[in-house]
Amino acid sequence: MLSTQLDATFSALADPTRRAILARLALGEASVMELAAPFAMSQPAISKHLKVLEKAGLVSRGRDAQRRPVKALAEPLAEATKWMETYRETLEMNFSRLDDLLEELKAEDAAKTARKTPKGETQ
Amino acid sequence: MLSTQLDATFSALADPTRRAILARLALGEASVMELAAPFAMSQPAISKHLKVLEKAGLVSRGRDAQRRPVKALAEPLAEATKWMETYRETLEMNFSRLDDLLEELKAEDAAKTARKTPKGETQ
DNA sequence: GATGTATATAACATTTTAGTTATAGAACTT
DNA sequence: AAGTTCTATAACTAAAATGTTATATACATC
């Protein structure tokens, strides 16, 4: 669980162009030109984005004559998803502990109030 | 579902120092000094990381005398998690369709072979 | 073999990011 | 009120990211 892998995955996902590319690739392989078409951006720019995605392991490249078809890979997402899930679980645990604490404090306070308030009286 | 929110979330998570800060905060509120302690990094550097996290909505700041306690917030994660889940689901759907296609091709091929092979013969 | 098409790379400019030190301000302590 | 503690900001530097244009390369086709 190298930190650098997570860095690469989250960095790759942090760019809207790259997320759009991945969204497109989720529907199936595509060539660089096909991927570049929807964007107001040069082909070399897209090639660079693809290099980022490839370094992060989010895509792999094939070979079909002059084309280098790009294919999405699912694996690297697992680690990133896991990090986020673990984080959220810890957060939630902490919140529920906080809730418990608040409950405790409330109960304690009620007890004190009860002690201060003579038997049978209400407040 | 502004793209810029996702950008901010993923960018924030792309840095190991910020992930460590969040991991620490998942256990409960902390002051800037407490957060800075484990890192070989100046206090202003940590303050900058906190500003990034705050802009992404991943933390909120409180006030306790000179301290500005930092608290983790869960909400922004939802969108990011959703993006990743949707992406993975689409990917998997596509893979299973590919599997179907391969099955089809195999069946087709088997049928052809059968036609080429006279009745009763095996190959 | 000349031409076209798909992609990668080089060289460059601009912006953003991540860190530094120095300093300022606000609130506590004595 | 003087000093200490906590945090933020300013000014700066260095490196990385994102885009550009021009060019090279590899294959396909005429």
PDB file of C-alpha atoms (C1' of nucleotides) in Angstrom:
ATOM      1  CA  MET A   1       0.000   0.000   0.000  1.00  0.00           C
ATOM      2  CA  LEU A   2       2.622   2.458  -1.139  1.00  0.00           C
ATOM      3  CA  SER A   3       1.595   6.025  -0.562  1.00  0.00           C
ATOM      4  CA  THR A   4       2.903   6.939  -4.005  1.00  0.00           C
ATOM      5  CA  GLN A   5       0.334   4.689  -5.660  1.00  0.00           C
ATOM      6  CA  LEU A   6      -2.473   6.501  -3.851  1.00  0.00           C
ATOM      7  CA  ASP A   7      -0.891   9.828  -4.744  1.00  0.00           C
ATOM      8  CA  ALA A   8      -0.856   8.859  -8.394  1.00  0.00           C
ATOM      9  CA  THR A   9      -4.423   7.559  -8.367  1.00  0.00           C
ATOM     10  CA  PHE A  10      -5.942  10.576  -6.637  1.00  0.00           C
ATOM     11  CA  SER A  11      -3.848  13.015  -8.696  1.00  0.00           C
ATOM     12  CA  ALA A  12      -4.972  11.327 -11.875  1.00  0.00           C
ATOM     13  CA  LEU A  13      -8.610  11.608 -10.803  1.00  0.00           C
ATOM     14  CA  ALA A  14      -8.208  15.252  -9.798  1.00  0.00           C
ATOM     15  CA  ASP A  15      -8.319  16.483 -13.393  1.00  0.00           C
ATOM     16  CA  PRO A  16     -11.700  16.822 -15.126  1.00  0.00           C
ATOM     17  CA  THR A  17     -10.269  15.992 -18.547  1.00  0.00           C
ATOM     18  CA  ARG A  18      -8.820  12.768 -17.208  1.00  0.00           C
ATOM     19  CA  ARG A  19     -12.047  11.853 -15.446  1.00  0.00           C
ATOM     20  CA  ALA A  20     -13.901  12.449 -18.717  1.00  0.00           C
ATOM     21  CA  ILE A  21     -11.412  10.256 -20.539  1.00  0.00           C
ATOM     22  CA  LEU A  22     -11.925   7.494 -18.003  1.00  0.00           C
ATOM     23  CA  ALA A  23     -15.693   7.856 -18.225  1.00  0.00           C
ATOM     24  CA  ARG A  24     -15.416   7.433 -21.966  1.00  0.00           C
ATOM     25  CA  LEU A  25     -13.102   4.434 -21.596  1.00  0.00           C
ATOM     26  CA  ALA A  26     -15.474   2.788 -19.172  1.00  0.00           C
ATOM     27  CA  LEU A  27     -17.673   2.226 -22.232  1.00  0.00           C
ATOM     28  CA  GLY A  28     -14.859   0.527 -24.099  1.00  0.00           C
ATOM     29  CA  GLU A  29     -11.433   0.896 -25.679  1.00  0.00           C
ATOM     30  CA  ALA A  30     -10.683   3.981 -27.745  1.00  0.00           C
ATOM     31  CA  SER A  31      -7.855   5.427 -29.797  1.00  0.00           C
ATOM     32  CA  VAL A  32      -6.101   8.641 -28.858  1.00  0.00           C
ATOM     33  CA  MET A  33      -7.832  10.547 -31.660  1.00  0.00           C
ATOM     34  CA  GLU A  34     -11.241   9.292 -30.537  1.00  0.00           C
ATOM     35  CA  LEU A  35     -10.476  10.345 -26.991  1.00  0.00           C
ATOM     36  CA  ALA A  36      -9.211  13.749 -28.076  1.00  0.00           C
ATOM     37  CA  ALA A  37     -12.205  14.562 -30.287  1.00  0.00           C
ATOM     38  CA  PRO A  38     -14.584  15.891 -27.598  1.00  0.00           C
ATOM     39  CA  PHE A  39     -12.002  18.248 -26.096  1.00  0.00           C
ATOM     40  CA  ALA A  40     -10.898  21.730 -27.130  1.00  0.00           C
ATOM     41  CA  MET A  41      -7.361  20.589 -26.660  1.00  0.00           C
ATOM     42  CA  SER A  42      -4.470  19.455 -28.833  1.00  0.00           C
ATOM     43  CA  GLN A  43      -3.650  15.810 -29.403  1.00  0.00           C
ATOM     44  CA  PRO A  44      -0.331  16.064 -27.517  1.00  0.00           C
ATOM     45  CA  ALA A  45      -2.211  17.371 -24.507  1.00  0.00           C
ATOM     46  CA  ILE A  46      -4.396  14.278 -24.541  1.00  0.00           C
ATOM     47  CA  SER A  47      -1.334  12.062 -24.977  1.00  0.00           C
ATOM     48  CA  LYS A  48       0.077  13.654 -21.837  1.00  0.00           C
ATOM     49  CA  HIS A  49      -3.091  13.008 -19.895  1.00  0.00           C
ATOM     50  CA  LEU A  50      -2.961   9.417 -21.062  1.00  0.00           C
ATOM     51  CA  LYS A  51       0.603   9.137 -19.836  1.00  0.00           C
ATOM     52  CA  VAL A  52      -0.533  10.328 -16.417  1.00  0.00           C
ATOM     53  CA  LEU A  53      -3.344   7.771 -16.392  1.00  0.00           C
ATOM     54  CA  GLU A  54      -0.962   5.060 -17.556  1.00  0.00           C
ATOM     55  CA  LYS A  55       1.603   5.861 -14.861  1.00  0.00           C
ATOM     56  CA  ALA A  56      -1.185   5.627 -12.303  1.00  0.00           C
ATOM     57  CA  GLY A  57      -2.054   2.221 -13.747  1.00  0.00           C
ATOM     58  CA  LEU A  58      -5.567   3.363 -14.584  1.00  0.00           C
ATOM     59  CA  VAL A  59      -5.220   2.545 -18.275  1.00  0.00           C
ATOM     60  CA  SER A  60      -3.150   0.244 -20.449  1.00  0.00           C
ATOM     61  CA  ARG A  61      -2.138   0.722 -24.043  1.00  0.00           C
ATOM     62  CA  GLY A  62      -2.490  -1.730 -26.903  1.00  0.00           C
ATOM     63  CA  ARG A  63      -1.255  -1.785 -30.444  1.00  0.00           C
ATOM     64  CA  ASP A  64      -3.366  -1.880 -33.596  1.00  0.00           C
ATOM     65  CA  ALA A  65      -1.371  -0.715 -36.615  1.00  0.00           C
ATOM     66  CA  GLN A  66      -0.625   2.991 -36.013  1.00  0.00           C
ATOM     67  CA  ARG A  67      -3.182   3.105 -33.260  1.00  0.00           C
ATOM     68  CA  ARG A  68      -2.424   2.690 -29.586  1.00  0.00           C
ATOM     69  CA  PRO A  69      -5.848   1.823 -28.233  1.00  0.00           C
ATOM     70  CA  VAL A  70      -6.411   2.785 -24.622  1.00  0.00           C
ATOM     71  CA  LYS A  71      -8.202   0.489 -22.201  1.00  0.00           C
ATOM     72  CA  ALA A  72      -9.375   1.288 -18.684  1.00  0.00           C
ATOM     73  CA  LEU A  73      -8.107  -0.826 -15.806  1.00  0.00           C
ATOM     74  CA  ALA A  74     -10.040  -1.222 -12.575  1.00  0.00           C
ATOM     75  CA  GLU A  75      -7.403  -2.400 -10.096  1.00  0.00           C
ATOM     76  CA  PRO A  76      -5.821   0.878  -8.899  1.00  0.00           C
ATOM     77  CA  LEU A  77      -9.238   2.138  -7.876  1.00  0.00           C
ATOM     78  CA  ALA A  78      -9.502  -0.538  -5.233  1.00  0.00           C
ATOM     79  CA  GLU A  79      -6.817   0.976  -3.046  1.00  0.00           C
ATOM     80  CA  ALA A  80      -8.193   4.495  -3.360  1.00  0.00           C
ATOM     81  CA  THR A  81     -11.728   3.331  -2.637  1.00  0.00           C
ATOM     82  CA  LYS A  82     -10.461   1.393   0.348  1.00  0.00           C
ATOM     83  CA  TRP A  83      -8.694   4.447   1.740  1.00  0.00           C
ATOM     84  CA  MET A  84     -11.843   6.508   1.477  1.00  0.00           C
ATOM     85  CA  GLU A  85     -13.991   3.800   3.016  1.00  0.00           C
ATOM     86  CA  THR A  86     -11.622   3.244   5.917  1.00  0.00           C
ATOM     87  CA  TYR A  87     -11.436   6.961   6.487  1.00  0.00           C
ATOM     88  CA  ARG A  88     -15.193   7.334   6.485  1.00  0.00           C
ATOM     89  CA  GLU A  89     -15.652   4.369   8.794  1.00  0.00           C
ATOM     90  CA  THR A  90     -13.187   5.814  11.268  1.00  0.00           C
ATOM     91  CA  LEU A  91     -14.937   9.149  11.050  1.00  0.00           C
ATOM     92  CA  GLU A  92     -18.297   7.574  11.676  1.00  0.00           C
ATOM     93  CA  MET A  93     -17.004   5.517  14.560  1.00  0.00           C
ATOM     94  CA  ASN A  94     -15.646   8.692  16.053  1.00  0.00           C
ATOM     95  CA  PHE A  95     -18.952  10.463  15.571  1.00  0.00           C
ATOM     96  CA  SER A  96     -20.879   7.662  17.186  1.00  0.00           C
ATOM     97  CA  ARG A  97     -18.421   7.733  20.091  1.00  0.00           C
ATOM     98  CA  LEU A  98     -19.060  11.451  20.311  1.00  0.00           C
ATOM     99  CA  ASP A  99     -22.766  10.716  20.347  1.00  0.00           C
ATOM    100  CA  ASP A 100     -22.197   8.254  23.175  1.00  0.00           C
ATOM    101  CA  LEU A 101     -20.243  10.891  25.024  1.00  0.00           C
ATOM    102  CA  LEU A 102     -23.029  13.402  24.592  1.00  0.00           C
ATOM    103  CA  GLU A 103     -25.514  10.812  25.782  1.00  0.00           C
ATOM    104  CA  GLU A 104     -23.319  10.182  28.806  1.00  0.00           C
ATOM    105  CA  LEU A 105     -23.016  13.851  29.583  1.00  0.00           C
ATOM    106  CA  LYS A 106     -26.740  14.269  29.262  1.00  0.00           C
ATOM    107  CA  ALA A 107     -27.369  11.341  31.572  1.00  0.00           C
ATOM    108  CA  GLU A 108     -24.818  12.649  34.066  1.00  0.00           C
ATOM    109  CA  ASP A 109     -26.365  16.078  33.979  1.00  0.00           C
ATOM    110  CA  ALA A 110     -29.814  14.612  34.475  1.00  0.00           C
ATOM    111  CA  ALA A 111     -28.497  12.690  37.487  1.00  0.00           C
ATOM    112  CA  LYS A 112     -27.000  15.839  39.007  1.00  0.00           C
ATOM    113  CA  THR A 113     -30.192  17.752  38.419  1.00  0.00           C
ATOM    114  CA  ALA A 114     -32.124  14.930  40.008  1.00  0.00           C
ATOM    115  CA  ARG A 115     -29.818  14.984  43.032  1.00  0.00           C
ATOM    116  CA  LYS A 116     -30.222  18.738  43.384  1.00  0.00           C
ATOM    117  CA  THR A 117     -33.954  18.451  42.994  1.00  0.00           C
ATOM    118  CA  PRO A 118     -35.634  16.996  46.099  1.00  0.00           C
ATOM    119  CA  LYS A 119     -37.519  13.750  45.617  1.00  0.00           C
ATOM    120  CA  GLY A 120     -40.862  13.914  43.941  1.00  0.00           C
ATOM    121  CA  GLU A 121     -40.350  17.434  42.580  1.00  0.00           C
ATOM    122  CA  THR A 122     -40.153  18.277  38.882  1.00  0.00           C
ATOM    123  CA  GLN A 123     -38.380  21.177  37.169  1.00  0.00           C
TER     124      GLN A 123
ATOM    125  CA  MET B   1     -22.290  17.907  -8.957  1.00  0.00           C
ATOM    126  CA  LEU B   2     -19.853  20.589 -10.007  1.00  0.00           C
ATOM    127  CA  SER B   3     -16.704  19.222 -11.504  1.00  0.00           C
ATOM    128  CA  THR B   4     -14.686  21.718  -9.490  1.00  0.00           C
ATOM    129  CA  GLN B   5     -15.835  20.145  -6.228  1.00  0.00           C
ATOM    130  CA  LEU B   6     -14.566  16.773  -7.382  1.00  0.00           C
ATOM    131  CA  ASP B   7     -11.331  18.395  -8.527  1.00  0.00           C
ATOM    132  CA  ALA B   8     -10.843  19.909  -5.098  1.00  0.00           C
ATOM    133  CA  THR B   9     -11.640  16.693  -3.261  1.00  0.00           C
ATOM    134  CA  PHE B  10      -9.380  14.457  -5.315  1.00  0.00           C
ATOM    135  CA  SER B  11      -6.586  17.058  -5.344  1.00  0.00           C
ATOM    136  CA  ALA B  12      -6.790  17.356  -1.587  1.00  0.00           C
ATOM    137  CA  LEU B  13      -6.558  13.582  -1.213  1.00  0.00           C
ATOM    138  CA  ALA B  14      -3.639  13.359  -3.635  1.00  0.00           C
ATOM    139  CA  ASP B  15      -1.137  14.599  -1.077  1.00  0.00           C
ATOM    140  CA  PRO B  16       0.220  12.148   1.528  1.00  0.00           C
ATOM    141  CA  THR B  17       0.599  14.845   4.177  1.00  0.00           C
ATOM    142  CA  ARG B  18      -3.035  15.844   3.765  1.00  0.00           C
ATOM    143  CA  ARG B  19      -4.185  12.225   3.884  1.00  0.00           C
ATOM    144  CA  ALA B  20      -2.199  11.751   7.084  1.00  0.00           C
ATOM    145  CA  ILE B  21      -3.784  14.876   8.529  1.00  0.00           C
ATOM    146  CA  LEU B  22      -7.247  13.559   7.682  1.00  0.00           C
ATOM    147  CA  ALA B  23      -6.407  10.161   9.146  1.00  0.00           C
ATOM    148  CA  ARG B  24      -5.402  11.881  12.353  1.00  0.00           C
ATOM    149  CA  LEU B  25      -8.537  14.014  12.341  1.00  0.00           C
ATOM    150  CA  ALA B  26     -10.715  10.976  11.853  1.00  0.00           C
ATOM    151  CA  LEU B  27      -9.818  10.171  15.469  1.00  0.00           C
ATOM    152  CA  GLY B  28     -10.985  13.573  16.624  1.00  0.00           C
ATOM    153  CA  GLU B  29     -10.406  17.308  16.515  1.00  0.00           C
ATOM    154  CA  ALA B  30      -6.875  18.629  16.761  1.00  0.00           C
ATOM    155  CA  SER B  31      -5.066  21.949  16.856  1.00  0.00           C
ATOM    156  CA  VAL B  32      -2.650  23.051  14.151  1.00  0.00           C
ATOM    157  CA  MET B  33       0.354  22.412  16.393  1.00  0.00           C
ATOM    158  CA  GLU B  34      -0.855  18.922  17.221  1.00  0.00           C
ATOM    159  CA  LEU B  35      -1.344  18.206  13.547  1.00  0.00           C
ATOM    160  CA  ALA B  36       2.062  19.604  12.644  1.00  0.00           C
ATOM    161  CA  ALA B  37       3.976  17.660  15.312  1.00  0.00           C
ATOM    162  CA  PRO B  38       4.423  14.349  13.432  1.00  0.00           C
ATOM    163  CA  PHE B  39       5.743  16.020  10.285  1.00  0.00           C
ATOM    164  CA  ALA B  40       9.208  17.253   9.397  1.00  0.00           C
ATOM    165  CA  MET B  41       7.621  20.398   8.094  1.00  0.00           C
ATOM    166  CA  SER B  42       7.089  23.950   9.276  1.00  0.00           C
ATOM    167  CA  GLN B  43       3.859  25.120  10.888  1.00  0.00           C
ATOM    168  CA  PRO B  44       3.028  27.439   7.978  1.00  0.00           C
ATOM    169  CA  ALA B  45       3.292  24.496   5.623  1.00  0.00           C
ATOM    170  CA  ILE B  46       0.691  22.655   7.673  1.00  0.00           C
ATOM    171  CA  SER B  47      -1.504  25.758   7.757  1.00  0.00           C
ATOM    172  CA  LYS B  48      -1.382  25.776   3.970  1.00  0.00           C
ATOM    173  CA  HIS B  49      -2.387  22.133   3.773  1.00  0.00           C
ATOM    174  CA  LEU B  50      -5.257  22.892   6.111  1.00  0.00           C
ATOM    175  CA  LYS B  51      -6.356  25.706   3.849  1.00  0.00           C
ATOM    176  CA  VAL B  52      -6.448  23.279   0.937  1.00  0.00           C
ATOM    177  CA  LEU B  53      -8.506  20.830   2.976  1.00  0.00           C
ATOM    178  CA  GLU B  54     -10.813  23.601   4.117  1.00  0.00           C
ATOM    179  CA  LYS B  55     -11.370  24.867   0.580  1.00  0.00           C
ATOM    180  CA  ALA B  56     -12.261  21.332  -0.429  1.00  0.00           C
ATOM    181  CA  GLY B  57     -14.754  21.267   2.437  1.00  0.00           C
ATOM    182  CA  LEU B  58     -13.012  18.307   4.034  1.00  0.00           C
ATOM    183  CA  VAL B  59     -12.388  20.101   7.308  1.00  0.00           C
ATOM    184  CA  SER B  60     -13.889  22.956   9.261  1.00  0.00           C
ATOM    185  CA  ARG B  61     -12.196  25.266  11.717  1.00  0.00           C
ATOM    186  CA  GLY B  62     -13.316  26.157  15.199  1.00  0.00           C
ATOM    187  CA  ARG B  63     -12.119  28.640  17.776  1.00  0.00           C
ATOM    188  CA  ASP B  64     -10.794  27.889  21.245  1.00  0.00           C
ATOM    189  CA  ALA B  65      -8.764  30.787  22.634  1.00  0.00           C
ATOM    190  CA  GLN B  66      -5.649  31.043  20.443  1.00  0.00           C
ATOM    191  CA  ARG B  67      -6.354  27.651  18.968  1.00  0.00           C
ATOM    192  CA  ARG B  68      -8.222  27.001  15.752  1.00  0.00           C
ATOM    193  CA  PRO B  69      -9.199  23.375  16.211  1.00  0.00           C
ATOM    194  CA  VAL B  70      -9.620  21.433  13.006  1.00  0.00           C
ATOM    195  CA  LYS B  71     -12.458  18.971  12.533  1.00  0.00           C
ATOM    196  CA  ALA B  72     -12.935  16.484   9.701  1.00  0.00           C
ATOM    197  CA  LEU B  73     -16.124  16.654   7.647  1.00  0.00           C
ATOM    198  CA  ALA B  74     -17.505  13.652   5.813  1.00  0.00           C
ATOM    199  CA  GLU B  75     -19.793  15.177   3.207  1.00  0.00           C
ATOM    200  CA  PRO B  76     -17.421  15.974   0.327  1.00  0.00           C
ATOM    201  CA  LEU B  77     -16.294  12.366   0.274  1.00  0.00           C
ATOM    202  CA  ALA B  78     -19.719  11.226  -0.803  1.00  0.00           C
ATOM    203  CA  GLU B  79     -19.451  12.753  -4.253  1.00  0.00           C
ATOM    204  CA  ALA B  80     -15.961  11.419  -4.837  1.00  0.00           C
ATOM    205  CA  THR B  81     -16.932   7.965  -3.655  1.00  0.00           C
ATOM    206  CA  LYS B  82     -19.968   8.063  -5.883  1.00  0.00           C
ATOM    207  CA  TRP B  83     -17.876   8.982  -8.905  1.00  0.00           C
ATOM    208  CA  MET B  84     -15.541   6.068  -8.296  1.00  0.00           C
ATOM    209  CA  GLU B  85     -18.392   3.645  -7.719  1.00  0.00           C
ATOM    210  CA  THR B  86     -20.254   4.704 -10.827  1.00  0.00           C
ATOM    211  CA  TYR B  87     -17.059   4.459 -12.824  1.00  0.00           C
ATOM    212  CA  ARG B  88     -16.315   0.985 -11.538  1.00  0.00           C
ATOM    213  CA  GLU B  89     -19.867  -0.189 -12.147  1.00  0.00           C
ATOM    214  CA  THR B  90     -19.727   1.023 -15.733  1.00  0.00           C
ATOM    215  CA  LEU B  91     -16.386  -0.667 -16.176  1.00  0.00           C
ATOM    216  CA  GLU B  92     -17.696  -3.936 -14.806  1.00  0.00           C
ATOM    217  CA  MET B  93     -20.829  -3.797 -16.936  1.00  0.00           C
ATOM    218  CA  ASN B  94     -18.623  -3.299 -19.940  1.00  0.00           C
ATOM    219  CA  PHE B  95     -16.418  -6.217 -18.958  1.00  0.00           C
ATOM    220  CA  SER B  96     -19.355  -8.525 -18.509  1.00  0.00           C
ATOM    221  CA  ARG B  97     -20.658  -7.454 -21.918  1.00  0.00           C
ATOM    222  CA  LEU B  98     -17.231  -8.306 -23.296  1.00  0.00           C
ATOM    223  CA  ASP B  99     -17.474 -11.698 -21.649  1.00  0.00           C
ATOM    224  CA  ASP B 100     -20.852 -12.217 -23.306  1.00  0.00           C
ATOM    225  CA  LEU B 101     -19.319 -11.293 -26.628  1.00  0.00           C
ATOM    226  CA  LEU B 102     -16.508 -13.776 -26.164  1.00  0.00           C
ATOM    227  CA  GLU B 103     -19.033 -16.445 -25.227  1.00  0.00           C
ATOM    228  CA  GLU B 104     -20.991 -15.631 -28.366  1.00  0.00           C
ATOM    229  CA  LEU B 105     -17.910 -15.837 -30.562  1.00  0.00           C
ATOM    230  CA  LYS B 106     -16.951 -19.149 -29.026  1.00  0.00           C
ATOM    231  CA  ALA B 107     -20.436 -20.542 -29.602  1.00  0.00           C
ATOM    232  CA  GLU B 108     -20.448 -19.271 -33.168  1.00  0.00           C
ATOM    233  CA  ASP B 109     -17.071 -20.807 -33.829  1.00  0.00           C
ATOM    234  CA  ALA B 110     -18.207 -24.111 -32.361  1.00  0.00           C
ATOM    235  CA  ALA B 111     -21.258 -24.067 -34.642  1.00  0.00           C
ATOM    236  CA  LYS B 112     -19.098 -23.478 -37.717  1.00  0.00           C
ATOM    237  CA  THR B 113     -16.754 -26.252 -36.752  1.00  0.00           C
ATOM    238  CA  ALA B 114     -19.709 -28.565 -36.263  1.00  0.00           C
ATOM    239  CA  ARG B 115     -21.080 -27.710 -39.693  1.00  0.00           C
ATOM    240  CA  LYS B 116     -17.691 -28.406 -41.305  1.00  0.00           C
ATOM    241  CA  THR B 117     -17.412 -31.724 -39.551  1.00  0.00           C
ATOM    242  CA  PRO B 118     -19.623 -34.427 -41.119  1.00  0.00           C
ATOM    243  CA  LYS B 119     -22.333 -35.965 -38.942  1.00  0.00           C
ATOM    244  CA  GLY B 120     -21.258 -38.380 -36.298  1.00  0.00           C
ATOM    245  CA  GLU B 121     -17.592 -37.473 -36.549  1.00  0.00           C
ATOM    246  CA  THR B 122     -15.619 -35.914 -33.722  1.00  0.00           C
ATOM    247  CA  GLN B 123     -12.595 -33.697 -33.930  1.00  0.00           C
TER     248      GLN B 123
ATOM    249  C1'  DG C   1       8.556   5.308 -52.849  1.00  0.00           C
ATOM    250  C1'  DA C   2       5.398   9.194 -51.829  1.00  0.00           C
ATOM    251  C1'  DT C   3       1.668  10.498 -49.102  1.00  0.00           C
ATOM    252  C1'  DG C   4      -1.479  10.317 -45.326  1.00  0.00           C
ATOM    253  C1'  DT C   5      -2.757   9.095 -40.682  1.00  0.00           C
ATOM    254  C1'  DA C   6      -2.015   8.147 -35.698  1.00  0.00           C
ATOM    255  C1'  DT C   7       0.787   8.919 -32.050  1.00  0.00           C
ATOM    256  C1'  DA C   8       4.846  10.424 -29.348  1.00  0.00           C
ATOM    257  C1'  DT C   9       8.337  13.601 -28.094  1.00  0.00           C
ATOM    258  C1'  DA C  10      10.932  17.981 -27.691  1.00  0.00           C
ATOM    259  C1'  DA C  11      11.132  22.620 -26.526  1.00  0.00           C
ATOM    260  C1'  DC C  12       8.879  26.102 -24.592  1.00  0.00           C
ATOM    261  C1'  DA C  13       5.609  29.329 -21.665  1.00  0.00           C
ATOM    262  C1'  DT C  14       2.520  29.818 -17.896  1.00  0.00           C
ATOM    263  C1'  DT C  15       0.396  28.585 -13.735  1.00  0.00           C
ATOM    264  C1'  DT C  16       0.017  26.020  -9.642  1.00  0.00           C
ATOM    265  C1'  DT C  17       1.878  23.628  -5.805  1.00  0.00           C
ATOM    266  C1'  DA C  18       4.653  22.913  -1.873  1.00  0.00           C
ATOM    267  C1'  DG C  19       7.880  24.281   0.776  1.00  0.00           C
ATOM    268  C1'  DT C  20      10.874  27.925   3.207  1.00  0.00           C
ATOM    269  C1'  DT C  21      11.827  32.080   6.610  1.00  0.00           C
ATOM    270  C1'  DA C  22      10.313  36.168   8.717  1.00  0.00           C
ATOM    271  C1'  DT C  23       6.760  38.564  10.815  1.00  0.00           C
ATOM    272  C1'  DA C  24       2.310  40.002  12.570  1.00  0.00           C
ATOM    273  C1'  DG C  25      -1.712  39.480  15.556  1.00  0.00           C
ATOM    274  C1'  DA C  26      -4.555  37.553  18.968  1.00  0.00           C
ATOM    275  C1'  DA C  27      -5.179  35.525  23.270  1.00  0.00           C
ATOM    276  C1'  DC C  28      -3.276  33.470  27.388  1.00  0.00           C
ATOM    277  C1'  DT C  29       0.133  33.648  31.584  1.00  0.00           C
ATOM    278  C1'  DT C  30       2.766  35.826  34.971  1.00  0.00           C
TER     279       DT C  30
ATOM    280  C1'  DA D   1       2.411  45.289  30.791  1.00  0.00           C
ATOM    281  C1'  DA D   2       5.684  41.854  29.273  1.00  0.00           C
ATOM    282  C1'  DG D   3       6.434  37.634  27.625  1.00  0.00           C
ATOM    283  C1'  DT D   4       4.703  33.218  25.612  1.00  0.00           C
ATOM    284  C1'  DT D   5       1.932  30.448  22.675  1.00  0.00           C
ATOM    285  C1'  DC D   6      -0.833  29.525  18.591  1.00  0.00           C
ATOM    286  C1'  DT D   7      -1.904  30.577  14.121  1.00  0.00           C
ATOM    287  C1'  DA D   8      -1.977  33.205   9.733  1.00  0.00           C
ATOM    288  C1'  DT D   9       0.136  35.799   6.162  1.00  0.00           C
ATOM    289  C1'  DA D  10       3.693  37.782   3.140  1.00  0.00           C
ATOM    290  C1'  DA D  11       7.503  37.225   0.235  1.00  0.00           C
ATOM    291  C1'  DC D  12      10.227  34.191  -1.868  1.00  0.00           C
ATOM    292  C1'  DT D  13      12.080  29.809  -4.286  1.00  0.00           C
ATOM    293  C1'  DA D  14      11.945  25.513  -6.608  1.00  0.00           C
ATOM    294  C1'  DA D  15       9.622  22.061  -8.809  1.00  0.00           C
ATOM    295  C1'  DA D  16       5.679  20.082 -11.111  1.00  0.00           C
ATOM    296  C1'  DA D  17       1.610  20.377 -13.958  1.00  0.00           C
ATOM    297  C1'  DT D  18      -0.757  21.838 -18.026  1.00  0.00           C
ATOM    298  C1'  DG D  19      -0.972  23.558 -22.094  1.00  0.00           C
ATOM    299  C1'  DT D  20       1.112  25.089 -26.687  1.00  0.00           C
ATOM    300  C1'  DT D  21       3.597  24.378 -31.501  1.00  0.00           C
ATOM    301  C1'  DA D  22       6.773  21.960 -34.224  1.00  0.00           C
ATOM    302  C1'  DT D  23       8.678  17.746 -35.400  1.00  0.00           C
ATOM    303  C1'  DA D  24       9.769  12.865 -35.516  1.00  0.00           C
ATOM    304  C1'  DT D  25       8.310   8.055 -36.067  1.00  0.00           C
ATOM    305  C1'  DA D  26       5.718   4.162 -37.488  1.00  0.00           C
ATOM    306  C1'  DC D  27       2.549   2.038 -40.150  1.00  0.00           C
ATOM    307  C1'  DA D  28      -0.849   1.948 -44.283  1.00  0.00           C
ATOM    308  C1'  DT D  29      -2.008   2.915 -48.692  1.00  0.00           C
ATOM    309  C1'  DC D  30      -1.787   4.540 -53.334  1.00  0.00           C
TER     310       DC D  30
END
